Each structure stands twice: as C-alpha cells, then as structure tokens.
Tab-separated table of C-alpha atoms and ligand atoms in Angstrom:
chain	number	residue	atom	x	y	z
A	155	UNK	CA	4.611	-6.409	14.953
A	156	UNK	CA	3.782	-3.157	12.816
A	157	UNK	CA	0.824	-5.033	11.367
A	158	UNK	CA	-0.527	-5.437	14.029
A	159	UNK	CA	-1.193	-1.516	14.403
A	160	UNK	CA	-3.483	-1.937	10.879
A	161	UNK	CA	-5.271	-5.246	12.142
A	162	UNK	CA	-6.223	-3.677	15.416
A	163	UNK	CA	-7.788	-0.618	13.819
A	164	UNK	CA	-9.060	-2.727	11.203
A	165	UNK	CA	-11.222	-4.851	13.522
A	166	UNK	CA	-11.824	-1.886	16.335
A	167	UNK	CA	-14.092	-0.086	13.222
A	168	UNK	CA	-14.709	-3.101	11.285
A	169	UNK	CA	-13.279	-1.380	7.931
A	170	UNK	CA	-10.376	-2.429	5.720
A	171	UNK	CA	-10.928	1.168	3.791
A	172	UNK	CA	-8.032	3.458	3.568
A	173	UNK	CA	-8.378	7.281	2.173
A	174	UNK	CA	-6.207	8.295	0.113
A	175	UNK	CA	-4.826	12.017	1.195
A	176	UNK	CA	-3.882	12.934	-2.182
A	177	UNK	CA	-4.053	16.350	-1.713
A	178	UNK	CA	-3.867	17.439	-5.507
A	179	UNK	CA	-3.536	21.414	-5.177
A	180	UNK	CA	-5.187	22.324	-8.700
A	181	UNK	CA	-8.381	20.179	-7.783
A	182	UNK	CA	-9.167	21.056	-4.127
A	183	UNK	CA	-11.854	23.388	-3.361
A	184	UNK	CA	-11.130	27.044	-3.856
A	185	UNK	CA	-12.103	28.014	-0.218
A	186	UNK	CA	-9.147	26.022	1.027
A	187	UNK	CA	-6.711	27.986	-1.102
A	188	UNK	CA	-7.163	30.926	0.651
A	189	UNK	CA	-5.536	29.467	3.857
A	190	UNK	CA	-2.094	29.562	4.540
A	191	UNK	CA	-1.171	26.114	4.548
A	192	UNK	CA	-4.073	24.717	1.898
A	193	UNK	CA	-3.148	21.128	1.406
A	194	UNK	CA	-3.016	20.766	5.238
A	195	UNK	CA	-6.171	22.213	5.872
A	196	UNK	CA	-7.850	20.411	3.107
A	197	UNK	CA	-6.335	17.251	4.824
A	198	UNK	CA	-7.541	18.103	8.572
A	199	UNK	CA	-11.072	18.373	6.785
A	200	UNK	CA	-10.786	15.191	4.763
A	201	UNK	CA	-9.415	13.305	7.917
A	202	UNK	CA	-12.487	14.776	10.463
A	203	UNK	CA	-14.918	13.792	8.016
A	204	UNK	CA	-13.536	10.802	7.237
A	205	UNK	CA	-11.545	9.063	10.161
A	206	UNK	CA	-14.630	6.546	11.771
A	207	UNK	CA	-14.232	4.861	8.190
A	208	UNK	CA	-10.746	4.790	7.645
A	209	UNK	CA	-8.805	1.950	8.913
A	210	UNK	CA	-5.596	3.362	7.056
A	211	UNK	CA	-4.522	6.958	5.313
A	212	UNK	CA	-2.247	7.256	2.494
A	213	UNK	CA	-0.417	9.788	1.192
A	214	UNK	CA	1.186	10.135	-1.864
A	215	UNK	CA	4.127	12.504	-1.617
A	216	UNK	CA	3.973	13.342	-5.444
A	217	UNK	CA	1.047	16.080	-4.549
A	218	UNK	CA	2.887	17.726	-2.128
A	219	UNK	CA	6.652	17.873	-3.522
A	220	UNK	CA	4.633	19.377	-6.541
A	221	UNK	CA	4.214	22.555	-4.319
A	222	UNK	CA	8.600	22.577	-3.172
A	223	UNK	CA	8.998	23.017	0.438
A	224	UNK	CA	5.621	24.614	0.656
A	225	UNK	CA	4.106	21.081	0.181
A	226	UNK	CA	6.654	19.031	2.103
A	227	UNK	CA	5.812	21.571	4.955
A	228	UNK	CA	2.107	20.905	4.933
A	229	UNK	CA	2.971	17.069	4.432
A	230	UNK	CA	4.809	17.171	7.367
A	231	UNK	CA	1.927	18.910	9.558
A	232	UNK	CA	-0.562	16.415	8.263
A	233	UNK	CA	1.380	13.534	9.782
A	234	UNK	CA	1.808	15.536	12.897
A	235	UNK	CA	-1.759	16.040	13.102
A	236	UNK	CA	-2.514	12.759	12.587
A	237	UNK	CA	0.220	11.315	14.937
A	238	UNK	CA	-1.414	13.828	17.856
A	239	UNK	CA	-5.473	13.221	17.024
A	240	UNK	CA	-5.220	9.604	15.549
A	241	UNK	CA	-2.381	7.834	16.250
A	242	UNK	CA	-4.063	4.545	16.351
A	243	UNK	CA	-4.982	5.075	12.011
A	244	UNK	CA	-2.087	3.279	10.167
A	245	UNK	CA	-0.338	6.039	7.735
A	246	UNK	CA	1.455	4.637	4.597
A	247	UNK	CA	3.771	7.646	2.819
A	248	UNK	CA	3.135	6.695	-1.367
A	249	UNK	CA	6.270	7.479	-2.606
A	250	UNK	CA	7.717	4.430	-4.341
A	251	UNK	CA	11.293	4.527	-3.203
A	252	UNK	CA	13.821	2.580	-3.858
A	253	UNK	CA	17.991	3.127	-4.408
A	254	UNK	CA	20.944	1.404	-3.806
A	255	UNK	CA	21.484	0.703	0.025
A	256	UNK	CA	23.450	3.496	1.108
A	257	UNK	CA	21.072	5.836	-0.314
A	258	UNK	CA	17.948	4.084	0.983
A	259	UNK	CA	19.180	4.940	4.322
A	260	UNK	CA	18.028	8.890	3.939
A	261	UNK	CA	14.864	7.766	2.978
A	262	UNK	CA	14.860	5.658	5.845
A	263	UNK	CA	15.113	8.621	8.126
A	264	UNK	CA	12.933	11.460	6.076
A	265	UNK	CA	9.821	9.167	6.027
A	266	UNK	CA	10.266	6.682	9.012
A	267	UNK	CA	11.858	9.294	11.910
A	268	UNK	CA	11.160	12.557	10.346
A	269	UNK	CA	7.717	12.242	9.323
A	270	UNK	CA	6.546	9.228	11.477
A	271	UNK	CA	4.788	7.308	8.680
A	272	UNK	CA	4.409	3.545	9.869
A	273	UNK	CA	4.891	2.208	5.955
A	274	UNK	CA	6.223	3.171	2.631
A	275	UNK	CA	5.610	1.887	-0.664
A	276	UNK	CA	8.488	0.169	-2.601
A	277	UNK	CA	9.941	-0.754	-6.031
A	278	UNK	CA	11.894	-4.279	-5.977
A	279	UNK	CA	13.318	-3.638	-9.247
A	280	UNK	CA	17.286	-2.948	-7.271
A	281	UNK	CA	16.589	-6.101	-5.323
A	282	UNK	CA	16.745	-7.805	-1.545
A	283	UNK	CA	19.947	-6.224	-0.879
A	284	UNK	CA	19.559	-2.621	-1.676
A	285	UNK	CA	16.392	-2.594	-0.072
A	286	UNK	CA	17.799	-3.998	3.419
A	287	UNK	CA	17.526	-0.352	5.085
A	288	UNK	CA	13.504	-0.532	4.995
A	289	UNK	CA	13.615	-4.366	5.407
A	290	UNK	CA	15.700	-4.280	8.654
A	291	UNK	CA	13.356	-1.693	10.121
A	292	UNK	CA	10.812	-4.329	11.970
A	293	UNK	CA	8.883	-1.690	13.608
A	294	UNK	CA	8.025	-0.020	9.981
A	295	UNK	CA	6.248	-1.842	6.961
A	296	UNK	CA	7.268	-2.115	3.436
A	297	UNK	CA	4.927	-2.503	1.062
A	298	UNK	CA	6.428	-3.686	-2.235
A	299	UNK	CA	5.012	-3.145	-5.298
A	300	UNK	CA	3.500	-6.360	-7.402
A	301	UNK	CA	0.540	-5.969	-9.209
A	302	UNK	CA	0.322	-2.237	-10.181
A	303	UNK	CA	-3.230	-1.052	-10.551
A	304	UNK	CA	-2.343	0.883	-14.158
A	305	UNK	CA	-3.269	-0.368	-17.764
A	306	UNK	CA	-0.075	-0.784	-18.892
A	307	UNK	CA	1.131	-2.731	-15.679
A	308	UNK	CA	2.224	-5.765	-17.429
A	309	UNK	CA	5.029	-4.214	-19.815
A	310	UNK	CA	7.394	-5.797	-17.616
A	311	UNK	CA	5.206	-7.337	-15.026
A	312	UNK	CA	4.128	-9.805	-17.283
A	313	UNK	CA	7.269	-10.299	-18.624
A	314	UNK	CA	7.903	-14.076	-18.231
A	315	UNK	CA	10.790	-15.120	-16.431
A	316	UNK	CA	12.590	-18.610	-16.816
A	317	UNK	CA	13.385	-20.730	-13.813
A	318	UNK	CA	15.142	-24.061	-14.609
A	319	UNK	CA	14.048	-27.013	-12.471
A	320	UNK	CA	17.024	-28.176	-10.884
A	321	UNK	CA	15.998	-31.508	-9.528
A	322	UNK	CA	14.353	-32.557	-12.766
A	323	UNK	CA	17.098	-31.806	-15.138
A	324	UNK	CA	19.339	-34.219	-12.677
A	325	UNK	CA	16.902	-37.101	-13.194
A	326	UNK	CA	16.906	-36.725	-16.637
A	327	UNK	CA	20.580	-35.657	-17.452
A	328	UNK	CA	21.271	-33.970	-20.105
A	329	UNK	CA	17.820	-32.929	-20.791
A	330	UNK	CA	17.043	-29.547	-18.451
A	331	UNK	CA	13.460	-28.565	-17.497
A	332	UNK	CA	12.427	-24.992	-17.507
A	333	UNK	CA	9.166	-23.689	-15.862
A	334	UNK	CA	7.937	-19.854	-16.300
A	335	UNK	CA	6.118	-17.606	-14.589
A	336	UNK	CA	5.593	-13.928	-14.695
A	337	UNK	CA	7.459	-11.248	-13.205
A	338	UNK	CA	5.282	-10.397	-10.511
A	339	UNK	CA	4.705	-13.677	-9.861
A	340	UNK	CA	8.331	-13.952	-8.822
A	341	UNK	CA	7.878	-10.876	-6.921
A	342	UNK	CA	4.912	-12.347	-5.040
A	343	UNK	CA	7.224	-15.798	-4.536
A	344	UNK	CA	10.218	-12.945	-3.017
A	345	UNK	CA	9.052	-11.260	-0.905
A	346	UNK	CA	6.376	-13.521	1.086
A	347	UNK	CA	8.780	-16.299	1.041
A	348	UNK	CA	12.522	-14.334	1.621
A	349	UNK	CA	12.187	-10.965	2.130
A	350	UNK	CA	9.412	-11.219	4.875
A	351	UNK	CA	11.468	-12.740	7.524
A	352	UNK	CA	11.071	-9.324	9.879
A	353	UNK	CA	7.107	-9.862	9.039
A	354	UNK	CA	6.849	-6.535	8.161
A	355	UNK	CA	6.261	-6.558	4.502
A	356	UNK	CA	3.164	-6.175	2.181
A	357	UNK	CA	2.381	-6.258	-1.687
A	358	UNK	CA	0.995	-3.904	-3.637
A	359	UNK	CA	-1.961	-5.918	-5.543
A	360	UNK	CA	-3.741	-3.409	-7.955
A	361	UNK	CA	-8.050	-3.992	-7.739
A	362	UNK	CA	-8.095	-4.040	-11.379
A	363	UNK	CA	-6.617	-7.019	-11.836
A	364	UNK	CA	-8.138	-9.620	-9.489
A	365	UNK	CA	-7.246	-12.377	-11.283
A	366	UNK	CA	-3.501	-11.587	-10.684
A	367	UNK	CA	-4.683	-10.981	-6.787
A	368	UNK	CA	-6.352	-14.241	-6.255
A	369	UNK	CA	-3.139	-16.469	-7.466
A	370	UNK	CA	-1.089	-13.617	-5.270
A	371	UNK	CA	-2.796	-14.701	-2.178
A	372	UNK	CA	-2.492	-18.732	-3.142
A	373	UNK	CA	1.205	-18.118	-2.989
A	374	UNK	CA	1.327	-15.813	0.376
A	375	UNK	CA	-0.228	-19.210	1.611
A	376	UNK	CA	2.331	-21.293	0.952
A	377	UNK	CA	4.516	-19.538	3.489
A	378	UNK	CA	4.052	-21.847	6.846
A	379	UNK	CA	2.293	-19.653	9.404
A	380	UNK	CA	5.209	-20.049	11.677
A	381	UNK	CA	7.633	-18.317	9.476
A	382	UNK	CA	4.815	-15.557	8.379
A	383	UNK	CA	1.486	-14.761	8.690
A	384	UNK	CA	-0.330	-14.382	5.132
A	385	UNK	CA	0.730	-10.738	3.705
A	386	UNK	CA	-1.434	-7.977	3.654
A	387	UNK	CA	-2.176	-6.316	0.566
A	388	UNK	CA	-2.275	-2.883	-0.075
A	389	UNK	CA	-4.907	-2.810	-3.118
A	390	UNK	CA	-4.886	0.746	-5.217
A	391	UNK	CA	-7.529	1.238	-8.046
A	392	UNK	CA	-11.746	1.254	-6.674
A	393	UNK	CA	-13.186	4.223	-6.905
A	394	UNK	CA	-12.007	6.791	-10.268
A	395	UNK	CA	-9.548	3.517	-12.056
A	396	UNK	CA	-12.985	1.382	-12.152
A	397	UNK	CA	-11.944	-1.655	-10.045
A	398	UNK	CA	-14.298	-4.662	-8.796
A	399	UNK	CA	-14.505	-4.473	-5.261
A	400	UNK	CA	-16.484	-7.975	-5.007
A	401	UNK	CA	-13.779	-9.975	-6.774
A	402	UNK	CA	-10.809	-8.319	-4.806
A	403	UNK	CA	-12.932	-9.151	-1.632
A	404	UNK	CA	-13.649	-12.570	-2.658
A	405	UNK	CA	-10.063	-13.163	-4.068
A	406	UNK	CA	-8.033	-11.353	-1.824
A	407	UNK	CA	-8.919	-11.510	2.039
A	408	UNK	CA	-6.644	-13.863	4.120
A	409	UNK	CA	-7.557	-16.564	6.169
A	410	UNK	CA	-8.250	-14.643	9.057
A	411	UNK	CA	-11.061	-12.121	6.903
A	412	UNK	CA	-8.490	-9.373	6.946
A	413	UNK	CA	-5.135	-8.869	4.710
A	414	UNK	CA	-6.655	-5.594	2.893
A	415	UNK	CA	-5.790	-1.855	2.806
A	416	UNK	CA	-8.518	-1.072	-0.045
A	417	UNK	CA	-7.506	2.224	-1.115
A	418	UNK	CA	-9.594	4.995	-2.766
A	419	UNK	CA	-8.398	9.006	-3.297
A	420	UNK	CA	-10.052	11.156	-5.848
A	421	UNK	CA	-13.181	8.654	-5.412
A	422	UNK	CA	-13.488	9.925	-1.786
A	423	UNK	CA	-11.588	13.251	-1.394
A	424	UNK	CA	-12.751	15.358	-4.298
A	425	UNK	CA	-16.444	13.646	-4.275
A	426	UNK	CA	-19.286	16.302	-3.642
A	427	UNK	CA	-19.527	14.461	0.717
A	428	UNK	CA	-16.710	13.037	1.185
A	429	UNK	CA	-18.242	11.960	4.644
A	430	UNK	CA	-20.774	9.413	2.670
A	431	UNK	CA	-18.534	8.558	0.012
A	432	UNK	CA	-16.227	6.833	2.831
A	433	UNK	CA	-19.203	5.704	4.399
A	434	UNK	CA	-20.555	4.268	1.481
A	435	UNK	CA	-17.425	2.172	0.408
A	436	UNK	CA	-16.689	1.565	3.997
A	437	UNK	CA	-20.022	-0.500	3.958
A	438	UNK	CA	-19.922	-1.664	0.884
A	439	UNK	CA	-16.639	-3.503	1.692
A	440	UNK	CA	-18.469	-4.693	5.366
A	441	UNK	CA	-21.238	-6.498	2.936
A	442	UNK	CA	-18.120	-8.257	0.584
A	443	UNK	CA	-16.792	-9.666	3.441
A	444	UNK	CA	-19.939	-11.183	4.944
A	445	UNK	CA	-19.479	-15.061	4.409
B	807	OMP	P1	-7.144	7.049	-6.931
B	807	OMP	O1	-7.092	6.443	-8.276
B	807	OMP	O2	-7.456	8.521	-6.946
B	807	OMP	O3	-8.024	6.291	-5.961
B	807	OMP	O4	-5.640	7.020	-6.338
B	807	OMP	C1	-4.871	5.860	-6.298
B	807	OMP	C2	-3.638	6.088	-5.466
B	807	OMP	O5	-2.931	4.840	-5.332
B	807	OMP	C3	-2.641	7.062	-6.055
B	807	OMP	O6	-1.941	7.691	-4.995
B	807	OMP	C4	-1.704	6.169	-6.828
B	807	OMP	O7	-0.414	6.715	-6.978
B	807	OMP	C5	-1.650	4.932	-5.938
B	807	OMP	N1	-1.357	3.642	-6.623
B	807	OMP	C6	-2.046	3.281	-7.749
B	807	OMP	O8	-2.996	3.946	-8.182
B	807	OMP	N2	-1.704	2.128	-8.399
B	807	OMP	C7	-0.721	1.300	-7.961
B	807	OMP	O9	-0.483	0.274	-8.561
B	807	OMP	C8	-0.030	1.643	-6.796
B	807	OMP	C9	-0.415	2.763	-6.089
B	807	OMP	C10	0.138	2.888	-4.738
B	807	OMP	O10	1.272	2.434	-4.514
B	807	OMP	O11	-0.557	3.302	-3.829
C-alpha cells in the first residue's frame, strides 16, 4: 500500500514533519536568482538542509506554473532529484485537481507518470465518480480536501447538510426524522467510509481548526480496521497561518501514534536556517507525541 511508503519513513526518522517546497520566486534569496534554473536550485538547497527532518515534501504547483514552462521545468527536475537522492521521502504535488472523469485522466498521467509524485491533493466538490481516475490508482494517494486550513473555510464547509433518517421515519410513519451535519463532515463520512476502498486516500484536516480534526478522526474510526486502516491526515497551517501544534497532536494522531503529514512552507523555507527551523518543529512534534 502507498501509505505505507509515508509510515516507513515516518518511523525510520521518527518525524511526521513535511516541508513544504513552495518555491515562491519573488521571495527566495537573491543569490539563487542568478542561476539558471532558480526554483530548482533553491529546492536542492532546501531539500539538503532539510531532508533528516522531513518525513514528506510538498509541492504546490501554483509557484511554479507562475513562472510558464520555466517553472514546470524546474518542477519537474525537483521531483527527479528527489526520485534519484531520496526516493524513500513521500512527495505530495499541491495542486487541488479535480474535473470530470475523462479529464482527470491527463492529470492522472502529468502528476502520477510524468512527474512521479506518490500523492495529489483533491477537491470532492464533482464527486466519487469523476474522481475514479485518481481513486483507481492504488499505488498513488489521494488526499481529499476536508477541513481547509483558511479563515473563511467554512463558507460552504460549514454549510449544513440534511440527511433524513430512513429507519426512523418508518417507525413513526408519516412523521420523517432529519439529522444534520456539516459539509465536511459528510466529506469526512465519504471518503473514509466509500471512497477508501483502494486504501489509498487521505483528508486534508487544516491545524487551525482542531476542533473540526478531533471529530474527523472519531469518524475515520468508525471504519472497521479490516475494510481500512484509520486515514492519514495531511494537516496544512503551523508555522506563518498560526496553528496549535499540541491540539492537532493530541486530537489528530491515529491509533497507531502516526496518521500525520504536519505541513509547514514559508515557516521553514524562507526562515533565516532553514536547517533549525525543520529541526526545531521536527522536535517539537517528537515531544507532542510523547504519551
Ligand atoms: P504555509 O502557510 O507557508 O506553511 O503553506 C501552506 C501550504 O499548504 C500551501 O501550499 C497551501 O496551499 C497549502 N494548504 C493550505 O495552506 N491550506 C489547506 O487547507 C490546504 C493546503 C494544502 O492542500 O496543502
């Protein structure tokens, strides 16, 4: 199973951390721009500094299709590099796709068999079926978003959505029963319970709302362990959005003390060491998880 690439690096270096490569060309250093291929050698030096830490890398594709087929180039040599001089890291591509199914499938191919990315980020708003192309790929992970990390996540997220209790409105006839719960509630429910049936999905559970993440992970244990181990998260948001390590620790681990990719980018990458700033989360998430 594809998560089982992220659990085994995850317990080799004892560190759920992920870096984010978010290679953001108008705030890396100067001395990089000089290069040919900046982004990519800002990366290399990001990922040597950085890889003992780093159980995951991330990279969101926005920064580099913001510099056209310059960018997409030096994306592309990143992952190579990373494929040839760590190719037991996990690597998620950020990108957020999602289309009808047809469509999906060139997506499918640019950032499973072209780049070589082991997981991409999702948006279940077009639904199971659209989204079979990533779901039918077992050896590659979708990661589905839930919980976004942003302020104005719950615009629709929150949105409360009306299920009607079948059973009940039998025993008492004419009289129907209605239960709601939130839209990424219902997400949560999905996915862990229906669309994880290749046991290659994950949520994305922001760290600024661990509230949300706690009753997230009570639901990915309802699933019985034969159908699906409890999801991994992949949990956006500590480091420059402010959120609270301890409680996403405490409320979002699984049963087996692992189920987090705890993401940081501009927190790490564009810090004055970015050596000791992955370090230093690296071992501050070590201490959360002590029991
Ligand atoms: P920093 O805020 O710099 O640590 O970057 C966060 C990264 O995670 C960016 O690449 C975001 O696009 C991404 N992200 C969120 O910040 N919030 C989310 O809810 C989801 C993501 C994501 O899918 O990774």
């Amino acid at each position: 199973m594809i998560i089982d690439k992220y659990n085994q690096r995850a317990k080799k270096i004892n560190s759920l951390l992920c870096v984010g490569l978010d290679a953001d060309y108008e705030k890396i250093p100067e001395k990089f721009k000089s290069f040919e291929f900046p982004q990519y050698e800002f990366n290399k030096y990001i990922i040597e500094l950085t890889h003992e830490f780093a159980a995951a890398f991330k990279m969101n594709s926005a920064f580099y299709e913001a510099r056209g087929d310059k960018g997409l180039r030096e994306l592309k040599m990143t992952m190579d590099y990373l494929i040839k001089n760590h190719p037991d890291i996990f690597t998620i591509l950020d990108a957020k796709r999602a289309d009808i199914g047809n469509t999906n499938n060139g997506y499918v191919k640019s950032t499973f068999d072209w780049l070589g990315f082991d997981a991409i980020t999702l948006n279940p708003y077009l639904g199971q079926e659209a989204l079979m192309p990533f779901l039918e790929r077992k050896d590659k992970c979708s990661i589905v978003l839930c919980r976004t990390s942003n302020p104005g996540a719950g615009e629709f997220q929150d949105l409360k959505i009306q299920h009607r209790l079948l059973d009940l409105a039998n025993i008492f006839g004419s009289w129907p029963v209605f239960l709601s719960k939130p839209l990424w509630q219902v997400v949560a429910e999905k996915v862990s319970k229906v669309w994880n049936k290749n046991k290659n999905c994950m949520l994305v559970v922001g760290a600024t709302y661990p509230e949300e993440m706690k009753k997230i992970r009570a639901i990915t244990r309802e699933v019985p362990r034969d159908i699906s181990r409890e999801m991994t998260f992949l949990v956006p948001g500590i480091g420059a959005q402010g959120g609270d390590l301890e409680a996403v620790v405490k409320n979002g681990l699984n049963s087996e003390g692992l189920g987090l990719i705890i993401n940081s980018s501009r927190g790490i990458i564009f810090s004055d060491d970015p050596k000791a700033e992955a370090k230093k989360l690296c071992e501050e998430i070590r201490q959360c998880r002590k029991p």
